[in-house]
Amino acid sequence: MKVLKGQDILALGFMTFALFVGAGNIIFPPIVGLQSGPHVWMAALGFLITAVGLPVITVVALAKVGGGMDALSSPIGKVAGGLLAAVCYLSVGPLFATPRTATVSFEVGVAPLTGESPMALFLYSLVYFLVVLAVSMYPGKLLDTVGRFLAPLKIIALAALGIAAFMLPAGGIGEAQPAYVAAPFSQGFINGYLTMDTLGALVFGIVIVNAIRSRGVESPQLITRYAIIAGLIAGVGLALVYISLFRLGAGSHEIAAGASNGAAVLHAYVQHTFGSLGSGFLAVLIALACLVTAVGLTCACAEYFSQVLPLSYRTLVVILAAFSLLISNLGLTKLILFSIPVLTAIYPPCIVVVGLSFCKELWNSQVRILGPVMLVSLLFGMVDAIKGTALAGKLPEFLAHLPLSEQGLAWLVPSVVTLGLAVLCDRMLGKPREVLA
């Protein structure tokens, strides 16, 4: 029976970590640290739950069912499960996350040198997605290209930045913004959504499993074990990166007081601490981090859609890279503004499907439980999403005063109530009858 060597398991963990650490992971913690002030560690706790805890749990859940999101969502039916999977893949693929990797790496590393001209962004994103295209054409070699080469470079760069954040703080901690004074934990929790790591985990599950299989491992038990180890290694790495970036942001009040996003905070800190040499270092770090994530997302999306569309894997890689190139030229600010309500709506049902996958032995029929709870979480997640748009004034008054509504968690209480009612109905109905052929 084929097994992985210790160095292969470590490379797999590094690859998984490198797939996760992309644009959002690097730009959101510094701005949360800056804006939360003295409440930084309470905000960090909420952030770590959605940006580390949920993704690791998702990797474990997917490993248990063989890596595919379709197996996880099968109890809600083929059509609904396929729709959920398509929305997740498109969100973390060509619509939001993949284009964002290019715009973030451009704005942090290149724009300070070239200016934020549309032509500079186009030329940069063109070269960027040509590299993504070239690496994504050979998914079987991801463990070598990412796990053994690109990931260690990224880890060394992030470690240098993290150590500097603690050893060379830029200044003292400033005042917190009102939202963080009122509810630091829930603000951090919601900001953890924006990293898209849980959606990314739903997508990367199949990439991780395929990387294990590419080494000749066929045993389902071993695949599950290795995927869980890889998820845990990635989780520890992510937590260390986030904690250092929170510290960096919290101590940057004097040098980045008016910053509107984490990219500006990072640039201000590196420029202050390392000078122009640091700006070059940051540009390479961000480009590496974003490039690896873009490759992983492109591979995962092409892998999934090649199974549901009459198109080959390589054809889809070309289409996805071209579409991501097109969307990336909208710019970072527009991408983030458009993605927030969509992510706020689709995160709750994804959290539900992952969380309840660990409890399926507790009830008679998973269909009776999962369908209603996911539907309610989606509906109330959409309420949270609408509240953050120009349509907020059109919502009925009572929806603005739901429990935890001000924290952006209006979906939580209705989902728990629905779960309780669904479990009660499941107990009353008993085991479903087997249909005889």
Coordinates of C-alpha atoms in Angstrom, one line a residue:
M1 CA 0.0 0.0 0.0
K2 CA 1.4 3.3 -1.1
V3 CA 2.0 5.9 1.7
L4 CA 3.5 9.4 1.8
K5 CA 6.9 10.1 3.2
G6 CA 7.3 12.7 6.0
Q7 CA 8.7 15.2 3.5
D8 CA 5.8 14.7 1.2
I9 CA 3.3 15.3 4.0
L10 CA 5.1 18.5 5.0
A11 CA 5.1 19.6 1.3
L12 CA 1.4 18.9 1.2
G13 CA 0.8 21.0 4.3
F14 CA 2.9 23.8 2.8
M15 CA 1.0 23.6 -0.4
T16 CA -2.4 23.8 1.4
F17 CA -1.1 26.7 3.4
A18 CA 0.1 28.4 0.3
L19 CA -3.2 27.9 -1.5
F20 CA -5.0 29.7 1.3
V21 CA -2.7 32.6 1.8
G22 CA -3.7 35.0 -0.9
A23 CA -4.9 38.5 -1.3
G24 CA -7.6 38.7 1.3
N25 CA -5.5 36.9 4.0
I26 CA -2.8 39.6 3.7
I27 CA -4.9 42.8 3.3
F28 CA -7.8 42.3 5.8
P29 CA -6.0 41.6 9.1
P30 CA -3.9 44.8 9.1
I31 CA -7.0 47.1 8.5
V32 CA -8.9 45.2 11.3
G33 CA -5.9 45.7 13.6
L34 CA -5.7 49.4 12.8
Q35 CA -9.4 50.1 13.2
S36 CA -10.0 47.9 16.3
G37 CA -7.4 49.7 18.4
P38 CA -7.3 48.4 22.0
H39 CA -10.0 45.8 21.1
V40 CA -7.7 44.2 18.5
W41 CA -7.4 40.7 20.2
M42 CA -11.2 40.4 20.7
A43 CA -11.7 41.3 17.0
A44 CA -8.8 38.9 16.1
L45 CA -10.6 36.0 18.0
G46 CA -13.8 36.5 15.9
F47 CA -11.7 36.8 12.7
L48 CA -9.7 33.6 13.5
I49 CA -13.0 31.6 13.9
T50 CA -14.2 32.4 10.3
A51 CA -10.8 32.7 8.6
V52 CA -9.0 29.7 10.2
G53 CA -11.4 27.5 12.2
L54 CA -14.0 27.2 9.5
P55 CA -11.6 26.5 6.6
V56 CA -9.8 23.8 8.6
I57 CA -13.1 22.1 9.6
T58 CA -14.1 22.4 5.9
V59 CA -11.0 20.6 4.7
V60 CA -11.6 17.8 7.3
A61 CA -15.3 17.5 6.2
L62 CA -14.3 17.3 2.5
A63 CA -11.5 14.8 3.2
K64 CA -14.1 12.5 4.9
V65 CA -16.3 12.4 1.7
G66 CA -13.4 12.1 -0.8
G67 CA -12.7 15.8 -1.5
G68 CA -15.7 16.7 -3.7
M69 CA -18.1 19.4 -2.7
D70 CA -20.9 17.6 -4.5
A71 CA -20.7 14.7 -2.0
L72 CA -21.0 17.1 0.9
S73 CA -24.1 18.8 -0.5
S74 CA -25.7 15.6 -1.9
P75 CA -28.5 15.5 0.8
I76 CA -30.1 18.7 -0.6
G77 CA -30.4 17.1 -4.1
K78 CA -28.4 17.2 -7.3
V79 CA -29.8 20.5 -8.6
A80 CA -29.6 22.5 -5.4
G81 CA -26.2 21.0 -4.5
G82 CA -24.9 21.7 -8.0
L83 CA -26.2 25.3 -7.8
L84 CA -24.5 25.9 -4.5
A85 CA -21.2 24.4 -5.8
A86 CA -21.3 26.5 -9.0
V87 CA -21.9 29.7 -7.0
C88 CA -19.0 28.9 -4.6
Y89 CA -16.7 28.0 -7.4
L90 CA -17.5 31.1 -9.4
S91 CA -17.2 33.4 -6.3
V92 CA -13.8 32.1 -5.4
G93 CA -12.9 31.7 -9.0
P94 CA -13.3 34.2 -11.9
L95 CA -15.8 36.5 -10.3
F96 CA -14.1 37.7 -7.1
A97 CA -11.2 35.9 -5.5
T98 CA -9.0 35.1 -8.5
P99 CA -9.2 38.6 -10.1
R100 CA -8.6 40.1 -6.6
T101 CA -5.3 38.3 -6.3
A102 CA -4.0 40.3 -9.4
T103 CA -5.4 43.7 -8.3
V104 CA -4.1 43.4 -4.8
S105 CA -0.6 42.4 -5.9
F106 CA -0.7 45.2 -8.4
E107 CA -1.9 47.9 -6.0
V108 CA 0.6 46.9 -3.2
G109 CA 3.7 46.1 -5.3
V110 CA 3.5 47.8 -8.7
A111 CA 1.2 50.8 -8.4
P112 CA 3.5 52.8 -6.1
L113 CA 6.2 52.6 -8.8
T114 CA 4.0 53.0 -12.0
G115 CA 1.0 54.9 -10.7
E116 CA -2.5 53.4 -10.8
S117 CA -3.0 53.8 -14.6
P118 CA -5.4 51.4 -16.4
M119 CA -2.7 50.5 -18.9
A120 CA -0.2 49.6 -16.1
L121 CA -2.9 47.4 -14.5
F122 CA -3.7 45.7 -17.8
L123 CA -0.1 44.9 -18.7
Y124 CA 0.6 43.6 -15.2
S125 CA -2.5 41.4 -15.0
L126 CA -1.8 40.1 -18.5
V127 CA 1.7 38.8 -17.5
Y128 CA 0.2 37.6 -14.2
F129 CA -2.5 35.5 -15.7
L130 CA -0.2 34.1 -18.4
V131 CA 2.0 32.7 -15.5
V132 CA -1.2 31.4 -13.8
L133 CA -2.3 29.8 -17.1
A134 CA 1.1 28.1 -17.6
V135 CA 1.3 26.6 -14.1
S136 CA -2.4 25.6 -14.0
M137 CA -2.0 23.5 -17.2
Y138 CA -0.2 20.8 -15.2
P139 CA -2.3 20.2 -12.0
G140 CA -0.5 16.9 -11.3
K141 CA 2.7 18.8 -10.6
L142 CA 1.2 21.2 -8.1
L143 CA 2.8 19.4 -5.1
D144 CA 6.2 20.0 -6.7
T145 CA 5.8 23.5 -8.1
V146 CA 3.8 24.9 -5.1
G147 CA 4.6 22.6 -2.2
R148 CA 8.3 22.3 -2.7
F149 CA 9.3 25.6 -4.4
L150 CA 6.8 28.5 -4.2
A151 CA 5.3 27.7 -0.8
P152 CA 8.6 27.7 1.1
L153 CA 9.5 31.1 -0.5
K154 CA 6.2 32.5 0.6
I155 CA 6.6 31.1 4.1
I156 CA 10.1 32.7 4.5
A157 CA 8.8 36.1 3.3
L158 CA 5.7 36.0 5.6
A159 CA 7.9 34.9 8.6
A160 CA 10.2 37.8 8.0
L161 CA 7.2 40.2 8.0
G162 CA 5.6 38.6 11.0
I163 CA 8.8 38.8 13.1
A164 CA 9.3 42.4 12.1
A165 CA 5.7 43.2 13.2
F166 CA 6.5 42.1 16.8
M167 CA 10.2 43.1 17.0
L168 CA 9.9 46.5 15.1
P169 CA 6.4 48.0 15.9
A170 CA 5.8 51.3 14.1
G171 CA 4.2 52.9 17.1
G172 CA 1.5 52.6 19.8
I173 CA -2.1 51.4 19.5
G174 CA -4.6 54.1 18.5
E175 CA -8.3 54.6 19.2
A176 CA -10.9 52.1 17.9
Q177 CA -13.6 53.0 15.4
P178 CA -17.2 53.0 16.8
A179 CA -18.1 49.7 15.2
Y180 CA -15.2 48.0 17.0
V181 CA -16.0 49.7 20.3
A182 CA -19.6 48.4 20.2
A183 CA -18.9 44.8 18.9
P184 CA -15.3 43.9 18.3
F185 CA -15.8 40.1 18.2
S186 CA -18.7 40.2 15.6
Q187 CA -16.9 42.8 13.5
G188 CA -13.8 40.5 13.4
F189 CA -16.1 37.5 12.7
I190 CA -17.7 39.2 9.6
N191 CA -14.4 40.5 8.3
G192 CA -13.2 36.9 8.4
Y193 CA -15.8 36.2 5.7
L194 CA -13.9 38.5 3.3
T195 CA -10.8 36.3 3.2
M196 CA -13.1 33.8 1.4
D197 CA -11.2 31.0 3.1
T198 CA -14.2 28.8 3.9
L199 CA -15.4 29.0 0.3
G200 CA -11.8 28.5 -0.8
A201 CA -11.6 25.3 1.4
L202 CA -14.8 24.0 -0.3
V203 CA -13.0 24.5 -3.6
F204 CA -9.5 23.4 -2.6
G205 CA -10.6 20.1 -1.1
I206 CA -10.5 18.3 -4.4
V207 CA -7.1 19.9 -5.3
I208 CA -5.6 18.6 -2.0
V209 CA -7.1 15.1 -2.5
N210 CA -5.8 15.0 -6.1
A211 CA -2.4 16.1 -5.0
I212 CA -2.3 13.1 -2.6
R213 CA -3.6 10.7 -5.3
S214 CA -0.8 12.0 -7.7
R215 CA 1.7 10.3 -5.4
G216 CA -0.1 7.0 -5.9
V217 CA -2.0 6.9 -2.6
E218 CA -5.4 5.2 -3.2
S219 CA -6.6 4.2 0.3
P220 CA -9.6 6.4 1.3
Q221 CA -8.5 6.3 5.0
L222 CA -5.0 7.4 4.2
I223 CA -6.3 10.2 1.8
T224 CA -8.5 11.4 4.6
R225 CA -5.7 11.3 7.2
Y226 CA -3.2 13.2 5.0
A227 CA -5.8 15.8 4.0
I228 CA -6.6 16.4 7.7
I229 CA -2.9 16.7 8.6
A230 CA -2.4 19.2 5.7
G231 CA -5.4 21.2 6.9
L232 CA -4.0 21.4 10.4
I233 CA -0.6 22.5 9.2
A234 CA -2.3 25.2 7.0
G235 CA -4.5 26.3 10.0
V236 CA -1.5 26.8 12.3
G237 CA 0.4 28.7 9.6
L238 CA -2.7 30.9 8.9
A239 CA -3.2 31.7 12.6
L240 CA 0.5 32.8 13.0
V241 CA 0.3 35.0 9.8
Y242 CA -3.0 36.6 11.0
I243 CA -1.7 37.3 14.6
S244 CA 1.4 39.0 13.3
L245 CA -0.6 41.1 10.8
F246 CA -3.1 42.1 13.5
R247 CA -0.1 43.3 15.5
L248 CA 1.3 45.1 12.5
G249 CA -2.0 46.9 11.9
A250 CA -2.6 47.8 15.6
G251 CA 0.8 49.5 15.8
S252 CA 0.5 51.4 12.6
H253 CA -1.8 54.1 13.8
E254 CA 0.8 56.9 13.6
I255 CA 2.0 56.0 10.1
A256 CA -1.3 54.9 8.5
A257 CA -4.0 56.8 10.3
G258 CA -6.1 57.5 7.2
A259 CA -5.7 54.2 5.5
S260 CA -8.9 52.9 3.8
N261 CA -7.7 49.3 3.2
G262 CA -5.1 46.8 4.5
A263 CA -2.9 47.2 1.4
A264 CA -2.3 50.8 2.3
V265 CA -1.5 49.9 6.0
L266 CA 1.0 47.2 4.8
H267 CA 2.7 49.6 2.4
A268 CA 3.0 52.3 5.0
Y269 CA 4.5 49.9 7.6
V270 CA 7.0 48.3 5.2
Q271 CA 8.1 51.7 3.8
H272 CA 8.5 53.1 7.4
T273 CA 10.4 50.0 8.7
F274 CA 12.5 48.9 5.7
G275 CA 12.5 51.9 3.3
S276 CA 12.5 51.5 -0.4
L277 CA 14.2 48.1 -0.2
G278 CA 11.2 47.0 1.9
S279 CA 8.8 48.1 -0.8
G280 CA 10.5 45.7 -3.2
F281 CA 10.3 42.9 -0.7
L282 CA 6.6 43.5 -0.1
A283 CA 5.9 43.5 -3.9
V284 CA 7.6 40.1 -4.2
L285 CA 5.8 38.7 -1.1
I286 CA 2.3 39.8 -2.3
A287 CA 2.9 38.7 -5.8
L288 CA 4.0 35.2 -4.6
A289 CA 1.1 34.9 -2.2
C290 CA -1.4 35.9 -4.7
L291 CA 0.0 33.9 -7.6
V292 CA -0.1 30.6 -5.7
T293 CA -3.7 31.2 -4.6
A294 CA -4.7 32.1 -8.2
V295 CA -3.2 28.9 -9.5
G296 CA -5.0 26.8 -6.9
L297 CA -8.3 28.5 -7.6
T298 CA -8.0 28.1 -11.4
C299 CA -7.1 24.4 -11.1
A300 CA -10.0 23.7 -8.8
C301 CA -12.6 25.6 -10.9
A302 CA -11.4 23.9 -14.1
E303 CA -11.4 20.5 -12.4
Y304 CA -15.0 21.0 -11.2
F305 CA -16.5 22.5 -14.4
S306 CA -14.8 19.9 -16.6
Q307 CA -17.0 17.4 -14.8
V308 CA -20.3 19.3 -15.4
L309 CA -19.6 21.0 -18.8
P310 CA -18.7 19.4 -22.2
L311 CA -15.3 21.2 -22.1
S312 CA -11.8 19.8 -21.4
Y313 CA -9.8 20.8 -18.3
R314 CA -7.2 22.8 -20.4
T315 CA -9.9 24.6 -22.4
L316 CA -11.5 25.7 -19.1
V317 CA -8.2 26.9 -17.7
V318 CA -7.8 29.2 -20.7
I319 CA -11.4 30.5 -20.3
L320 CA -11.1 31.1 -16.6
A321 CA -7.7 32.8 -16.8
A322 CA -9.0 35.1 -19.6
F323 CA -12.2 36.0 -17.7
S324 CA -10.3 36.6 -14.5
L325 CA -8.0 39.0 -16.5
L326 CA -11.0 40.9 -17.7
I327 CA -12.6 41.2 -14.2
S328 CA -9.3 42.2 -12.5
N329 CA -9.2 45.3 -14.6
L330 CA -12.2 46.7 -12.8
G331 CA -9.9 47.6 -9.9
L332 CA -9.6 46.5 -6.2
T333 CA -12.1 48.9 -4.7
K334 CA -15.0 48.0 -7.0
L335 CA -14.3 44.3 -6.6
I336 CA -14.4 44.4 -2.8
L337 CA -17.6 46.5 -2.8
F338 CA -19.4 44.1 -5.1
S339 CA -18.1 41.0 -3.3
I340 CA -19.2 41.9 0.2
P341 CA -23.0 41.5 -0.2
V342 CA -22.6 38.3 -2.2
L343 CA -20.3 36.7 0.3
T344 CA -22.5 37.8 3.2
A345 CA -25.4 35.9 1.5
I346 CA -23.7 32.7 0.6
Y347 CA -21.4 32.1 3.6
P348 CA -24.2 31.1 6.0
P349 CA -25.5 28.1 3.9
C350 CA -21.8 27.0 3.4
I351 CA -21.2 27.1 7.1
V352 CA -24.4 25.1 7.7
V353 CA -23.5 22.4 5.1
V354 CA -20.0 22.0 6.6
G355 CA -21.1 22.1 10.3
L356 CA -24.0 19.6 9.9
S357 CA -21.9 17.2 7.9
F358 CA -20.2 16.1 11.2
C359 CA -23.6 15.4 12.8
K360 CA -25.3 13.2 10.1
E361 CA -25.2 10.1 12.3
L362 CA -27.4 11.9 14.9
W363 CA -30.6 11.9 12.9
N364 CA -32.6 9.5 10.8
S365 CA -32.6 11.5 7.5
Q366 CA -30.0 14.1 6.6
V367 CA -32.3 15.5 3.9
R368 CA -34.9 16.5 6.5
I369 CA -32.3 18.5 8.4
L370 CA -29.9 20.0 5.9
G371 CA -32.4 21.3 3.3
P372 CA -34.6 23.5 5.7
V373 CA -31.6 24.8 7.7
M374 CA -29.6 25.8 4.6
L375 CA -32.7 27.5 3.0
V376 CA -33.4 29.6 6.2
S377 CA -29.7 30.5 6.5
L378 CA -29.6 31.6 2.9
L379 CA -32.8 33.7 3.2
F380 CA -31.6 35.5 6.3
G381 CA -28.0 35.8 4.9
M382 CA -29.6 37.6 2.0
V383 CA -31.2 40.0 4.5
D384 CA -27.8 40.7 6.0
A385 CA -26.4 41.2 2.5
I386 CA -29.2 43.7 1.4
K387 CA -28.6 45.7 4.6
G388 CA -25.1 46.6 3.2
T389 CA -26.4 47.9 -0.1
A390 CA -28.5 50.8 -1.4
L391 CA -31.6 48.7 -1.1
A392 CA -31.4 48.6 2.7
G393 CA -34.2 51.2 3.0
K394 CA -36.7 48.9 1.2
L395 CA -36.4 46.2 3.8
P396 CA -39.4 45.8 6.3
E397 CA -38.7 47.5 9.6
F398 CA -38.8 44.3 11.7
L399 CA -36.0 42.7 9.7
A400 CA -33.6 45.5 10.9
H401 CA -34.3 44.5 14.5
L402 CA -33.7 40.7 14.3
P403 CA -31.5 39.2 17.0
L404 CA -27.8 39.8 16.2
S405 CA -28.8 41.8 13.1
E406 CA -26.6 44.8 14.0
Q407 CA -23.6 42.4 14.1
G408 CA -24.4 41.0 10.6
L409 CA -25.4 37.6 12.0
A410 CA -29.2 37.8 11.5
W411 CA -29.1 34.3 10.0
L412 CA -27.8 32.6 13.1
V413 CA -30.8 32.5 15.5
P414 CA -33.4 31.5 12.8
S415 CA -31.0 28.8 11.6
V416 CA -30.6 27.3 15.1
V417 CA -34.4 27.5 15.6
T418 CA -35.0 25.7 12.2
L419 CA -32.4 23.1 13.2
G420 CA -34.3 22.4 16.4
L421 CA -37.7 22.1 14.6
A422 CA -36.2 19.9 11.9
V423 CA -34.6 17.5 14.4
L424 CA -37.9 17.3 16.3
C425 CA -39.7 16.4 13.0
D426 CA -37.0 13.9 12.2
R427 CA -37.5 12.1 15.5
M428 CA -41.2 12.0 15.1
L429 CA -41.1 10.6 11.5
G430 CA -38.4 8.0 12.3
K431 CA -36.2 6.3 9.7
P432 CA -37.3 6.7 6.1
R433 CA -38.6 3.6 4.4
E434 CA -36.4 1.8 2.0
V435 CA -37.8 1.8 -1.6
L436 CA -37.7 -1.7 -2.9
A437 CA -36.8 -2.1 -6.6

